[in-house]
PDB file of C-alpha atoms in Angstrom:
ATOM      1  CA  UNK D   1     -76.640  22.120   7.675  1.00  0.00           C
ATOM      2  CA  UNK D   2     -73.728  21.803   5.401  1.00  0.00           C
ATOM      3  CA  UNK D   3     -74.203  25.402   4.206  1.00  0.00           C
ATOM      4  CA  UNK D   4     -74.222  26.573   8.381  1.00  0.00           C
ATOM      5  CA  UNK D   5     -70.607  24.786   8.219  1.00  0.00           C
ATOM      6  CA  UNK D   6     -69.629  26.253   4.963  1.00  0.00           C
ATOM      7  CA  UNK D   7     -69.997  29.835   6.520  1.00  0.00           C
ATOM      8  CA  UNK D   8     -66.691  29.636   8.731  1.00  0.00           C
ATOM      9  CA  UNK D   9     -64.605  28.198   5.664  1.00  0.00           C
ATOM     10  CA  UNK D  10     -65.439  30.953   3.793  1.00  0.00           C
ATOM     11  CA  UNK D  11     -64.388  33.492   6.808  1.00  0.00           C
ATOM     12  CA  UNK D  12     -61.583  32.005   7.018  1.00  0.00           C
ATOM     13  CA  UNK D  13     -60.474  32.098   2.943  1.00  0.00           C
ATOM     14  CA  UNK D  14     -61.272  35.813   2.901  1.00  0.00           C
ATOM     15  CA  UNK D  15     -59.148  36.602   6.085  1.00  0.00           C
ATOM     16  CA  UNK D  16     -56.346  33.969   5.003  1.00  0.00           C
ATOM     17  CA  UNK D  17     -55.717  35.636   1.304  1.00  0.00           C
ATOM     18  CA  UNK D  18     -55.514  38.921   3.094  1.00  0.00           C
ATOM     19  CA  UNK D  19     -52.606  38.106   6.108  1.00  0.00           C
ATOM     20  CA  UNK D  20     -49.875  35.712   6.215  1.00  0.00           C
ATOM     21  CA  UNK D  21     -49.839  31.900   6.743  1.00  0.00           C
ATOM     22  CA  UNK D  22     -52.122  30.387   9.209  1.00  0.00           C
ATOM     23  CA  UNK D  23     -50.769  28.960  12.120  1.00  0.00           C
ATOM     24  CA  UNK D  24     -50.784  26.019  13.217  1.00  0.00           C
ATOM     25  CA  UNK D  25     -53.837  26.007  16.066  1.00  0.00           C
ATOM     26  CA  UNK D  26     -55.808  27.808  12.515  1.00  0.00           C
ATOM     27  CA  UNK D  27     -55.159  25.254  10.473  1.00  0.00           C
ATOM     28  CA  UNK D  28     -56.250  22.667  12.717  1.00  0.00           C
ATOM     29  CA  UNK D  29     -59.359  24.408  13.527  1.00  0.00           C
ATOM     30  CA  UNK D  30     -60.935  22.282  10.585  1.00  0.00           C
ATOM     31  CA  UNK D  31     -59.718  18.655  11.499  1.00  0.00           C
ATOM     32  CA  UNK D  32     -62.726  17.689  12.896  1.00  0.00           C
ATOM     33  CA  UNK D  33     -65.225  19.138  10.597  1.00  0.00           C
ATOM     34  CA  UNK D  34     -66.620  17.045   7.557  1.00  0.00           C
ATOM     35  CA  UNK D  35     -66.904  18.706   4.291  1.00  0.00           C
ATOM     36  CA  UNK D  36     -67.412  15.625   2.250  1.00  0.00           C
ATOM     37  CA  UNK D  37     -70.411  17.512   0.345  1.00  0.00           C
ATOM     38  CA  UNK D  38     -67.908  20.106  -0.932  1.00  0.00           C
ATOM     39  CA  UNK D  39     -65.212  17.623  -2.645  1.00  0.00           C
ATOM     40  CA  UNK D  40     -65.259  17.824  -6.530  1.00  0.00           C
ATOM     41  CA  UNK D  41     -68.880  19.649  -5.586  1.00  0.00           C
ATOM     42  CA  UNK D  42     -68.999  22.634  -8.322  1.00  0.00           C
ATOM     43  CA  UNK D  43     -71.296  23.860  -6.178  1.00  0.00           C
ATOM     44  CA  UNK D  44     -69.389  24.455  -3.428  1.00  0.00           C
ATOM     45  CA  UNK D  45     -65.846  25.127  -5.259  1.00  0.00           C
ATOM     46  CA  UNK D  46     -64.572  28.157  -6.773  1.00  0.00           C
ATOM     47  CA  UNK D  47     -61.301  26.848  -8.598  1.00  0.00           C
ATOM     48  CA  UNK D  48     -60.455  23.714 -11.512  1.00  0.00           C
ATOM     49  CA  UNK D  49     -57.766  21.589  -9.957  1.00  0.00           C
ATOM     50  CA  UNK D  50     -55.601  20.145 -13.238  1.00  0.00           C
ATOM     51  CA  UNK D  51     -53.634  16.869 -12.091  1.00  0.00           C
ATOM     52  CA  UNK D  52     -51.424  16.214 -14.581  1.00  0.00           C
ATOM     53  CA  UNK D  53     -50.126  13.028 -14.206  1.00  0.00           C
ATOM     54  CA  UNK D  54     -46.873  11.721 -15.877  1.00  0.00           C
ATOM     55  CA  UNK D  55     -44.541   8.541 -15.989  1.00  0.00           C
ATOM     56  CA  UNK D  56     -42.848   7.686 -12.658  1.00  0.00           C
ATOM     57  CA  UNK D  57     -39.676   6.866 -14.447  1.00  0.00           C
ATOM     58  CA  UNK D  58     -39.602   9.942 -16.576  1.00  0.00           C
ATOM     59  CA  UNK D  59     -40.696  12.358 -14.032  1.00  0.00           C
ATOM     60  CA  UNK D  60     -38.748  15.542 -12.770  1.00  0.00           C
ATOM     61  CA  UNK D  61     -35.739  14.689 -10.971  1.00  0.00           C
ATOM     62  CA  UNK D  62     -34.863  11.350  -9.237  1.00  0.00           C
ATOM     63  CA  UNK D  63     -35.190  12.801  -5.620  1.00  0.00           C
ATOM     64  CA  UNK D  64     -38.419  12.262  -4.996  1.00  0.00           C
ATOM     65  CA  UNK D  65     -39.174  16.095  -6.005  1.00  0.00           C
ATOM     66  CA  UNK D  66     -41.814  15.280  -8.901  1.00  0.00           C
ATOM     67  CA  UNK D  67     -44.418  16.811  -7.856  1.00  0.00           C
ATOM     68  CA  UNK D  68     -44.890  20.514  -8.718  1.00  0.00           C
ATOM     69  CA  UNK D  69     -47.105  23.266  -9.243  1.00  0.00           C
ATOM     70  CA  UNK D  70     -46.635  25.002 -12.521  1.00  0.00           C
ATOM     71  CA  UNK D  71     -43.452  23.890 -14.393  1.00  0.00           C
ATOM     72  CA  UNK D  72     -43.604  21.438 -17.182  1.00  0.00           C
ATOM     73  CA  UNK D  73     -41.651  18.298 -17.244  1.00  0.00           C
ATOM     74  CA  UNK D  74     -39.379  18.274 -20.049  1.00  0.00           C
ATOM     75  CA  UNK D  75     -39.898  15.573 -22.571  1.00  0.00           C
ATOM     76  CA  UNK D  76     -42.363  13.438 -20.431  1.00  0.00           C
ATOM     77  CA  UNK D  77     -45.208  12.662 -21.849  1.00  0.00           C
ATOM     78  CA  UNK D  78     -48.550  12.922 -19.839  1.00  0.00           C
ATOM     79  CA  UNK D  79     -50.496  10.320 -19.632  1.00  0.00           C
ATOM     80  CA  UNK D  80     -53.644  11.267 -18.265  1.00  0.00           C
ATOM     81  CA  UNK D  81     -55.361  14.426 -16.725  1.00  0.00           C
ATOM     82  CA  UNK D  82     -57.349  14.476 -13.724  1.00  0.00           C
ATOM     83  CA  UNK D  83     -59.668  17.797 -13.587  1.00  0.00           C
ATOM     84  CA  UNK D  84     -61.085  18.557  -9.880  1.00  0.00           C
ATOM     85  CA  UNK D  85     -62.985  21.036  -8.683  1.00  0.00           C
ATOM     86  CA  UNK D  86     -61.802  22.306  -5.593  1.00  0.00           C
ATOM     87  CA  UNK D  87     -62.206  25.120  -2.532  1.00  0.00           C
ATOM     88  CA  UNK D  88     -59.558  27.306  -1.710  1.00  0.00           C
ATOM     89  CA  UNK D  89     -61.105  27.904   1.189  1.00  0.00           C
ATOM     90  CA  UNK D  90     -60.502  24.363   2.299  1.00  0.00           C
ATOM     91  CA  UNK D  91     -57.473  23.681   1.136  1.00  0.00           C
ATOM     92  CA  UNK D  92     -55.684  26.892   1.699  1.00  0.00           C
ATOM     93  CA  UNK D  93     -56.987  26.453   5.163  1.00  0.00           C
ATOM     94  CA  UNK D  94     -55.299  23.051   5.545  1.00  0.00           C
ATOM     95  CA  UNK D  95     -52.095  23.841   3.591  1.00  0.00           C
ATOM     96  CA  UNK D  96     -49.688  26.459   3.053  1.00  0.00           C
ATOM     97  CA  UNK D  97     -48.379  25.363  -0.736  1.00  0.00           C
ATOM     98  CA  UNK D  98     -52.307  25.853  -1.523  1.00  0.00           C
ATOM     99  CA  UNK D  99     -52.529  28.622   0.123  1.00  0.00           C
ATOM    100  CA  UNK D 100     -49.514  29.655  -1.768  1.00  0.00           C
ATOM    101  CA  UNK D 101     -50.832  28.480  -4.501  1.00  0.00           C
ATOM    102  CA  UNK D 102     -54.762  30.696  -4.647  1.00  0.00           C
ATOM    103  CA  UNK D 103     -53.312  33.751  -3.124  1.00  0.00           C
ATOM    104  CA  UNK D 104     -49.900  35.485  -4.076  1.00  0.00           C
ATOM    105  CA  UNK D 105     -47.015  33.045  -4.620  1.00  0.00           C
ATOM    106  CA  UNK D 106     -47.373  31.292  -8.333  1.00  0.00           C
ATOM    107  CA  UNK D 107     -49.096  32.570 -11.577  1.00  0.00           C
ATOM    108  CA  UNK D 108     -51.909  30.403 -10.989  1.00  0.00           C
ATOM    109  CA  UNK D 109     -53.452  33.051  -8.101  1.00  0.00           C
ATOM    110  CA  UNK D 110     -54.884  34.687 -10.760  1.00  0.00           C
ATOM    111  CA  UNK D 111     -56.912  32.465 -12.658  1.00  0.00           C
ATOM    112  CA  UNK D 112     -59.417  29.994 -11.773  1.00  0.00           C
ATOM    113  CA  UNK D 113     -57.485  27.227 -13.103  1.00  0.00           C
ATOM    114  CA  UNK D 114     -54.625  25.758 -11.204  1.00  0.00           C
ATOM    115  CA  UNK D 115     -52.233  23.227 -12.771  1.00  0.00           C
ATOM    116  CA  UNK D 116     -50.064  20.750 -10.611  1.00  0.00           C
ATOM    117  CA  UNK D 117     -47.868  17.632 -12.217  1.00  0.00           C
ATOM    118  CA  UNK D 118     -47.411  14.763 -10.154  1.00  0.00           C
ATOM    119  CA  UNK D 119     -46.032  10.924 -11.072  1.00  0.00           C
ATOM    120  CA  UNK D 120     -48.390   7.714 -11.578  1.00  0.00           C
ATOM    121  CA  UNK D 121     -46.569   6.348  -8.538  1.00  0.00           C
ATOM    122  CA  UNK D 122     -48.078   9.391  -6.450  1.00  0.00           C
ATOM    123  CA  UNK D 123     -51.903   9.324  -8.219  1.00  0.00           C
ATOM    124  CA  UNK D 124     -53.778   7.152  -6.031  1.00  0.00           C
ATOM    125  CA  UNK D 125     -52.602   8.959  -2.986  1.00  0.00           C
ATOM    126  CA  UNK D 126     -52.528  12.559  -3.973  1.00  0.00           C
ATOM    127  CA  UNK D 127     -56.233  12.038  -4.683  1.00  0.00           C
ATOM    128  CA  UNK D 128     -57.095  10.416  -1.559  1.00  0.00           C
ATOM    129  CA  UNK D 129     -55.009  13.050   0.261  1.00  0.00           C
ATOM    130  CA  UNK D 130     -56.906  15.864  -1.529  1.00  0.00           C
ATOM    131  CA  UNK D 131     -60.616  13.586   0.199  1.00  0.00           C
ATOM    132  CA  UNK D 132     -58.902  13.350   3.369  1.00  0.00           C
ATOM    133  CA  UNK D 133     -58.253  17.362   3.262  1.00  0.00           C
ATOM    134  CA  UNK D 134     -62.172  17.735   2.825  1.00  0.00           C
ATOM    135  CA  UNK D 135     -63.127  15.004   5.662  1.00  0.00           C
ATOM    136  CA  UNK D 136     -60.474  15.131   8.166  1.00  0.00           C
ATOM    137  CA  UNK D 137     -60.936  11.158   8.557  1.00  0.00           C
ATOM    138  CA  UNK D 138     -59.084   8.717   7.169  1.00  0.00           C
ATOM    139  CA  UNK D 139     -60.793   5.994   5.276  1.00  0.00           C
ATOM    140  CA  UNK D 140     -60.604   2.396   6.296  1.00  0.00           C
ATOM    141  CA  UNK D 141     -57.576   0.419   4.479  1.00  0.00           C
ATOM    142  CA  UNK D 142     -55.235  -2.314   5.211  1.00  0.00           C
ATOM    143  CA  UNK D 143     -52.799  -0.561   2.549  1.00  0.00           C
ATOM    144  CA  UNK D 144     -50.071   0.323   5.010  1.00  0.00           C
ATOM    145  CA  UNK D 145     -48.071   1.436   1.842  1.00  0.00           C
ATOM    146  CA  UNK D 146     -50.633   3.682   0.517  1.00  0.00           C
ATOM    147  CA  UNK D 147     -50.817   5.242   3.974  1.00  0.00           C
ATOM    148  CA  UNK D 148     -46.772   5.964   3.417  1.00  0.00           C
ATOM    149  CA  UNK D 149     -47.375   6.951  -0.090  1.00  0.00           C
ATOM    150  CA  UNK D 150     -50.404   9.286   1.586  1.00  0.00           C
ATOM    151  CA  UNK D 151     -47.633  10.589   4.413  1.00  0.00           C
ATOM    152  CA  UNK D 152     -45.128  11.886   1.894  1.00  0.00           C
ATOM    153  CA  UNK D 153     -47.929  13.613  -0.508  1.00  0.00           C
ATOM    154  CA  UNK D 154     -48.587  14.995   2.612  1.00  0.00           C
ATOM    155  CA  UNK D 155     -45.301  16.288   3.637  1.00  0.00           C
ATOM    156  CA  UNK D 156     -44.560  17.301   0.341  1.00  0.00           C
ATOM    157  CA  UNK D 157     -47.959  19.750   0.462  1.00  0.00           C
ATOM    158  CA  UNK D 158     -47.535  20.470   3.544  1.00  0.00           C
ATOM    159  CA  UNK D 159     -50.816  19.167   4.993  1.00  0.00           C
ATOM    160  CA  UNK D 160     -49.949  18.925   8.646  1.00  0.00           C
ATOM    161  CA  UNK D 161     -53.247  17.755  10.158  1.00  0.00           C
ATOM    162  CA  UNK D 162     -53.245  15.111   7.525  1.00  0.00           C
ATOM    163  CA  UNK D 163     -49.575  14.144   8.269  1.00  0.00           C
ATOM    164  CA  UNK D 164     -50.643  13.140  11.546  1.00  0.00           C
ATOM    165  CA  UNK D 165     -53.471  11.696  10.753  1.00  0.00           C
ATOM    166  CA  UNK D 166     -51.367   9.173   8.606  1.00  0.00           C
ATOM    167  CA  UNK D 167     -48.615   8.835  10.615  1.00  0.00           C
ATOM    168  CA  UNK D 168     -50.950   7.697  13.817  1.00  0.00           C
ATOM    169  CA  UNK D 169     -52.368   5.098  11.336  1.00  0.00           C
ATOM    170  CA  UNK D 170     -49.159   3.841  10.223  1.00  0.00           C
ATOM    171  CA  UNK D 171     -48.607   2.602  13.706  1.00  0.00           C
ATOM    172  CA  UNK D 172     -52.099   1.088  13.858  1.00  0.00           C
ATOM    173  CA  UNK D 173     -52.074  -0.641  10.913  1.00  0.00           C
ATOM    174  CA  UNK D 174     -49.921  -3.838  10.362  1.00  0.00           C
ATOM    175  CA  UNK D 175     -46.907  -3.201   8.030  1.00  0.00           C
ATOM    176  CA  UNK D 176     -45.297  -4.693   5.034  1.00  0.00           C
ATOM    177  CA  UNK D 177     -41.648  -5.865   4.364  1.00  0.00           C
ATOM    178  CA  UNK D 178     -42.307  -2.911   1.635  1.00  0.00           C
ATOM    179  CA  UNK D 179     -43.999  -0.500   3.842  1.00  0.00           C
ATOM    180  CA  UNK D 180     -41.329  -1.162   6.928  1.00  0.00           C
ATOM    181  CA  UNK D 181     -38.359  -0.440   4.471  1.00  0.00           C
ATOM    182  CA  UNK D 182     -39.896   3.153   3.275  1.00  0.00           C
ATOM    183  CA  UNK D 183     -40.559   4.025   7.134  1.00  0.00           C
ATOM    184  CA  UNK D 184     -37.415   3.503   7.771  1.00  0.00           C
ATOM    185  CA  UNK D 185     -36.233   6.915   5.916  1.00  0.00           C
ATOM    186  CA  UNK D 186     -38.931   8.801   7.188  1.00  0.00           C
ATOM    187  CA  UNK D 187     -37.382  12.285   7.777  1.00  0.00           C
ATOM    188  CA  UNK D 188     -37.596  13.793  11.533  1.00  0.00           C
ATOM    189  CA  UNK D 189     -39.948  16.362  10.303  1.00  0.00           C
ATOM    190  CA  UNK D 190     -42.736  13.849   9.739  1.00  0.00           C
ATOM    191  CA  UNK D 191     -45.015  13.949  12.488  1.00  0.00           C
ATOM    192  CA  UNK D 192     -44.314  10.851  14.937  1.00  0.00           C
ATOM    193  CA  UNK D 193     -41.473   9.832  12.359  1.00  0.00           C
ATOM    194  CA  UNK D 194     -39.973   8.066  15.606  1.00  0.00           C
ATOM    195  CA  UNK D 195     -42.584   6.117  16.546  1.00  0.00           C
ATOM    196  CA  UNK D 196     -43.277   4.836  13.154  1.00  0.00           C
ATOM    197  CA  UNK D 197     -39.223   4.202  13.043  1.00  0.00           C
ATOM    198  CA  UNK D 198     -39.694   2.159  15.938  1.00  0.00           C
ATOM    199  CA  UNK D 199     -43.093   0.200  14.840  1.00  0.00           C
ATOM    200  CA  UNK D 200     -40.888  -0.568  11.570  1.00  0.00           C
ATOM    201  CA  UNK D 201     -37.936  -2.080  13.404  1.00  0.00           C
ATOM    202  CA  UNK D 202     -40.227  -4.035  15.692  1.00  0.00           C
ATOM    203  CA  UNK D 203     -41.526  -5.649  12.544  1.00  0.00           C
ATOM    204  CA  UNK D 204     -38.374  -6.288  10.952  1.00  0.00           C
ATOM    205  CA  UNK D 205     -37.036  -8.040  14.696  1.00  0.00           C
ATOM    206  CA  UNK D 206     -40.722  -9.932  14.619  1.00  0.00           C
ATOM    207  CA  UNK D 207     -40.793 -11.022  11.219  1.00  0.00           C
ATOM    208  CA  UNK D 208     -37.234 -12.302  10.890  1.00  0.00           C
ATOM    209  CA  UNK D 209     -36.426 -13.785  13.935  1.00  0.00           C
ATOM    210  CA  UNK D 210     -34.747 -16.634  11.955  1.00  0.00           C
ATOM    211  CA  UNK D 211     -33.254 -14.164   9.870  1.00  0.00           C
ATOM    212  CA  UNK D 212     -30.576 -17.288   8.921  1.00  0.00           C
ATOM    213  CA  UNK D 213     -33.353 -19.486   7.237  1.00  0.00           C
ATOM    214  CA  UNK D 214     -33.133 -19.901   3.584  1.00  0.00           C
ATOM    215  CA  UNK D 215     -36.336 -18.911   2.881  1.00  0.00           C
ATOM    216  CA  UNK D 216     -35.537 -15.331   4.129  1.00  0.00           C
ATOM    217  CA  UNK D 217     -32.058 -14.824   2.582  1.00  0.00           C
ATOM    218  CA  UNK D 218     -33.881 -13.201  -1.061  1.00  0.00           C
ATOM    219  CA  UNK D 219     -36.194 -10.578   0.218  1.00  0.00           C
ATOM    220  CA  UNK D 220     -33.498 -10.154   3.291  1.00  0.00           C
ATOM    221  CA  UNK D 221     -31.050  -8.931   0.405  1.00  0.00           C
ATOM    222  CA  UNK D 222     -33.179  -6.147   0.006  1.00  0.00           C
ATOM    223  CA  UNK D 223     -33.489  -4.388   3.356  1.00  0.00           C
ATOM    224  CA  UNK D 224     -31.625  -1.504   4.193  1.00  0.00           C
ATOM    225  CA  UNK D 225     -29.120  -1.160   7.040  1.00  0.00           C
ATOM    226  CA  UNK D 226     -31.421   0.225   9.248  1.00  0.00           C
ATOM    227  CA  UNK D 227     -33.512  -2.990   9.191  1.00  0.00           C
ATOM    228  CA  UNK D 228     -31.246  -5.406   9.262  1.00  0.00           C
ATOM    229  CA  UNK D 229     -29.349  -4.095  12.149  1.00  0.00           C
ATOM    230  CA  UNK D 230     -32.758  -3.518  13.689  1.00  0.00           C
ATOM    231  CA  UNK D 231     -33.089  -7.686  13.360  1.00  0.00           C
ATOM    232  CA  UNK D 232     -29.722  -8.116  14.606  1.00  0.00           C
ATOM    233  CA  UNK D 233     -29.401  -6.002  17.900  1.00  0.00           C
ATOM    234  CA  UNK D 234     -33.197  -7.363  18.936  1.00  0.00           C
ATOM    235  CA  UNK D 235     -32.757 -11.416  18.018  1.00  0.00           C
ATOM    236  CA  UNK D 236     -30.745 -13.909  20.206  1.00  0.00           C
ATOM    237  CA  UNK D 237     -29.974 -16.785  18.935  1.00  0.00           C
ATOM    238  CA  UNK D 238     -27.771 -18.416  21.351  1.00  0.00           C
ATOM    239  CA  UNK D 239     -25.734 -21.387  20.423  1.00  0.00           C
ATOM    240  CA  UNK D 240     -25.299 -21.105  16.218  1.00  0.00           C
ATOM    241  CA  UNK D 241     -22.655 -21.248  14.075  1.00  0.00           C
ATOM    242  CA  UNK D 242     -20.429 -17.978  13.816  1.00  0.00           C
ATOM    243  CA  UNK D 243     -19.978 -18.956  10.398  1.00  0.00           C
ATOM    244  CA  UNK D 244     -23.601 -18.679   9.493  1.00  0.00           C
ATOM    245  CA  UNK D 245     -23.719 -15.140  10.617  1.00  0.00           C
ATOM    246  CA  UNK D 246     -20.799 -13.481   8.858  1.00  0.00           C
ATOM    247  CA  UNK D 247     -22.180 -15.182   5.282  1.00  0.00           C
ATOM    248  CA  UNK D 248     -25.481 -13.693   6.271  1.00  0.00           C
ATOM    249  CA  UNK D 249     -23.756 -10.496   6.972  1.00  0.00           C
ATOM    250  CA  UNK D 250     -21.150 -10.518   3.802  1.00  0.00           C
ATOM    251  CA  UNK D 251     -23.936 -12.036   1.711  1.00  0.00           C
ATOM    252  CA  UNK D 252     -26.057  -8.834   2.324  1.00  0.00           C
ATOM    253  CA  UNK D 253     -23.432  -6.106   2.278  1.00  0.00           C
ATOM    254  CA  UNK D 254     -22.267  -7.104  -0.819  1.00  0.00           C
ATOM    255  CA  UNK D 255     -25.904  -7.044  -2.336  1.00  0.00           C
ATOM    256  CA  UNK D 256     -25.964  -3.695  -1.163  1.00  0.00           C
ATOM    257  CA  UNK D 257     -22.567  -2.270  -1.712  1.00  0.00           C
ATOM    258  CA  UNK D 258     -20.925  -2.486  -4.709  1.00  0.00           C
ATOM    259  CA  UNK D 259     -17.246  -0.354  -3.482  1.00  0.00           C
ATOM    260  CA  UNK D 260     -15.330  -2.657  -1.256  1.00  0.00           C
ATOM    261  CA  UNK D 261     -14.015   0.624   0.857  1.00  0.00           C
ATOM    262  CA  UNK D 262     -17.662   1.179   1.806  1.00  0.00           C
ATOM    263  CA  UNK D 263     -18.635  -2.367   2.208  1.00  0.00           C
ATOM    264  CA  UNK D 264     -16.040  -3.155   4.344  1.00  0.00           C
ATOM    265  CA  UNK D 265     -16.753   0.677   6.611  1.00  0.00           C
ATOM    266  CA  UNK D 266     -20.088  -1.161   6.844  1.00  0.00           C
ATOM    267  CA  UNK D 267     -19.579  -4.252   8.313  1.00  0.00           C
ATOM    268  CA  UNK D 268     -16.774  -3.531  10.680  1.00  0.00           C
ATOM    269  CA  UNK D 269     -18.581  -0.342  12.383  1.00  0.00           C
ATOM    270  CA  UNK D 270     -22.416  -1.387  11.985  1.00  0.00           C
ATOM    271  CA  UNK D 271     -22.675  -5.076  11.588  1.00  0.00           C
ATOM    272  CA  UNK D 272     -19.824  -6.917  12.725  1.00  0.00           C
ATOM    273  CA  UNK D 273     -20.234  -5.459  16.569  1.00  0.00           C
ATOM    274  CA  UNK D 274     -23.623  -7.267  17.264  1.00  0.00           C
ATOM    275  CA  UNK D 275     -22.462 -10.248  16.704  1.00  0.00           C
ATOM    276  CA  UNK D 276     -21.601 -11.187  20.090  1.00  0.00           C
ATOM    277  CA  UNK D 277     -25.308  -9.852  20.986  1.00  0.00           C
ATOM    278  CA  UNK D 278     -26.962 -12.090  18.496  1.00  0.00           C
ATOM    279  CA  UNK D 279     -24.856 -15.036  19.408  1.00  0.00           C
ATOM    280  CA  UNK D 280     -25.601 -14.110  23.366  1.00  0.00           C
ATOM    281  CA  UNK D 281     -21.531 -13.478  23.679  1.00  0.00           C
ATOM    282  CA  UNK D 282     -20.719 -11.058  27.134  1.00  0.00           C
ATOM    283  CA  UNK D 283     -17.608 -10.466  25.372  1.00  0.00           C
ATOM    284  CA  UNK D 284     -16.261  -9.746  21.912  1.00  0.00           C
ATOM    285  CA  UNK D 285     -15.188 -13.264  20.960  1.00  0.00           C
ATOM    286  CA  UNK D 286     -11.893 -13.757  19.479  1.00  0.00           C
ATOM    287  CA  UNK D 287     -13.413 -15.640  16.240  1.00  0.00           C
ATOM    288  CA  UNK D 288     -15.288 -11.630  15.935  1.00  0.00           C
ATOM    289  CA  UNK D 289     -11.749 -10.215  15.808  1.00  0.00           C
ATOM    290  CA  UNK D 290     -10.283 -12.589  13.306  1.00  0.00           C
ATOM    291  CA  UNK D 291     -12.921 -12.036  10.848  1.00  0.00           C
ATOM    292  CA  UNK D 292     -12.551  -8.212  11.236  1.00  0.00           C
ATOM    293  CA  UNK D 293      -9.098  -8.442  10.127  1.00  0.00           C
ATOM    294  CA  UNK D 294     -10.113 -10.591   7.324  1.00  0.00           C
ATOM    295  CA  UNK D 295     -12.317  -8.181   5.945  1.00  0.00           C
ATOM    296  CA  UNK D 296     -10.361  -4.951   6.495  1.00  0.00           C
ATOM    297  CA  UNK D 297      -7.623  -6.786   4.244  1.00  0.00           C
ATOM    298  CA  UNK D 298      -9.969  -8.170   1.930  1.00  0.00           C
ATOM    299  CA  UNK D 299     -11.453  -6.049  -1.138  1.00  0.00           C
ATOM    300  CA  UNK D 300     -12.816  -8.941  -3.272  1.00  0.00           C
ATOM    301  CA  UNK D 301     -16.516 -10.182  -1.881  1.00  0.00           C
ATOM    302  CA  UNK D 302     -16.728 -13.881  -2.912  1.00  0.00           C
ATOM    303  CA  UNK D 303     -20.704 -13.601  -2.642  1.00  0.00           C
ATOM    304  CA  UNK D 304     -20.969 -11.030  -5.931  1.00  0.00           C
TER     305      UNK D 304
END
């Protein structure tokens, strides 16, 4: 039986390395099908994967753009390689950087062995990516970080039908403060990036209803914009103190914004404005005004 499924793969690989790119209703053909026999089978593979992996502090670049095929990372050390055996029939079939990657783009076509770098911070998911490529299912977790972590190995590869599949479990699964914070940069390419957007602000509006509690304020410091306006524009809290909210609000921007210029851009066009929502105001109250002047004229943040 597994062989009988193996004979369309291989169809597949041999037309693939001969034309261009397969598109997208290809390179979903496979979703569904299980080849769980095949991964790191050396049976069933014809290339040696080589995972480098390297120091997440040291590695290429701090953009996120450590991952790569073929080049060495200058004066990082590598701590550990992680030798797979592969198909480029699956893989190619799933991705265009593999498919790339066994046919005419990088040096590596040529040879059996294929050589790709990635960070300690991106091992545990790059290998789980590469078993979700062969099963098309993802496996149970309650990691809703390593799910992200799986996402952007995914984008970065270019694994579409895997994209998806972690994106629609993203919005299944319960997230993190830490999780909710990374969804929140998602780019618009990602695959229901929206809707995960969306599931990530709920949480933050959820979570931190009493956003002014003390036991908040630390891990509060460390949200982005996004997620604290998302608690702000969802949360009424009627009758409070105005006070309370513009330290919460000062408090925060300057724990996230060292120049005053920028702080002060920041409150007065994306924070300051909600306040009469959050305080259940129908009007902009004249206390809101006041402390808008304040700030404008104010470059020195008492809470740094």
């Amino acid at each position: 039986m597994a062989e009988g499924r193996w004979k369309p793969v291989i169809w597949m690989r041999r037309k693939r390395l001969r034309d261009d790119a397969p598109t997208e209703a290809e390179a979903e053909a496979l979703v569904g099908e299980s080849f769980d026999f095949a991964f790191d089978n050396e049976a069933f593979s014809d290339r040696v994967l080589r995972v480098e992996v390297v120091g997440s502090e040291e590695e290429n670049g701090a953009d996120g753009k450590g991952i790569d095929s073929s080049c060495t990372v200058m004066d990082t050390p590598v701590l550990r390689v992680n030798t797979i055996h592969v198909s480029s029939a699956i893989l190619a079939a799933k991705s265009p950087f593999f498919l790339k990657l066994f046919s005419n783009g990088m040096k590596e076509s040529d040879q059996r062995h294929a050589t790709l770098t990635i960070a300690d911070s991106e091992e545990k998911a790059f290998m789980a990516l590469l078993h979700l490529m062969y099963t098309g299912k993802l496996t149970p977790t309650t990691e809703s970080t390593l799910l992200v972590d799986m996402l952007m190995a995914a984008d970065k590869f270019e694994v579409v039908s895997c994209m998806k599949l972690c994106s629609q479990g993203l919005i299944d699964l319960p997230m993190t403060l830490e999780s909710a914070v990374r969804c929140l940069d998602l780019p618009c390419t990602i695959p229901l990036a929206a809707a995960i957007k969306e599931a990530a602000k709920t949480f933050f509006a959820e979570t931190y209803k009493e956003f002014l509690s003390t036991k908040f304020q630390d891990e509060l410091m460390r949200v982005p914009l996004a997620g604290i306006r998302a608690i702000l524009s969802r949360n009424h809290l009627g009758i409070v103190s105005e006070g309370a909210v513009y330290e919460f609000m000062l408090r925060w921007a300057c724990s996230q914004y060292s120049n005053s210029e920028e702080r002060h851009k920041i409150l007065s066009s994306r924070l300051l404005p909600l306040v009469p929502r959050v305080l259940g105001f129908l009007g902009r109250s004249s206390s809101l005004m006041t402390a808008l002047t304040s700030l404008m004229t104010n470059s020195i943040c008492k809470f740094t």
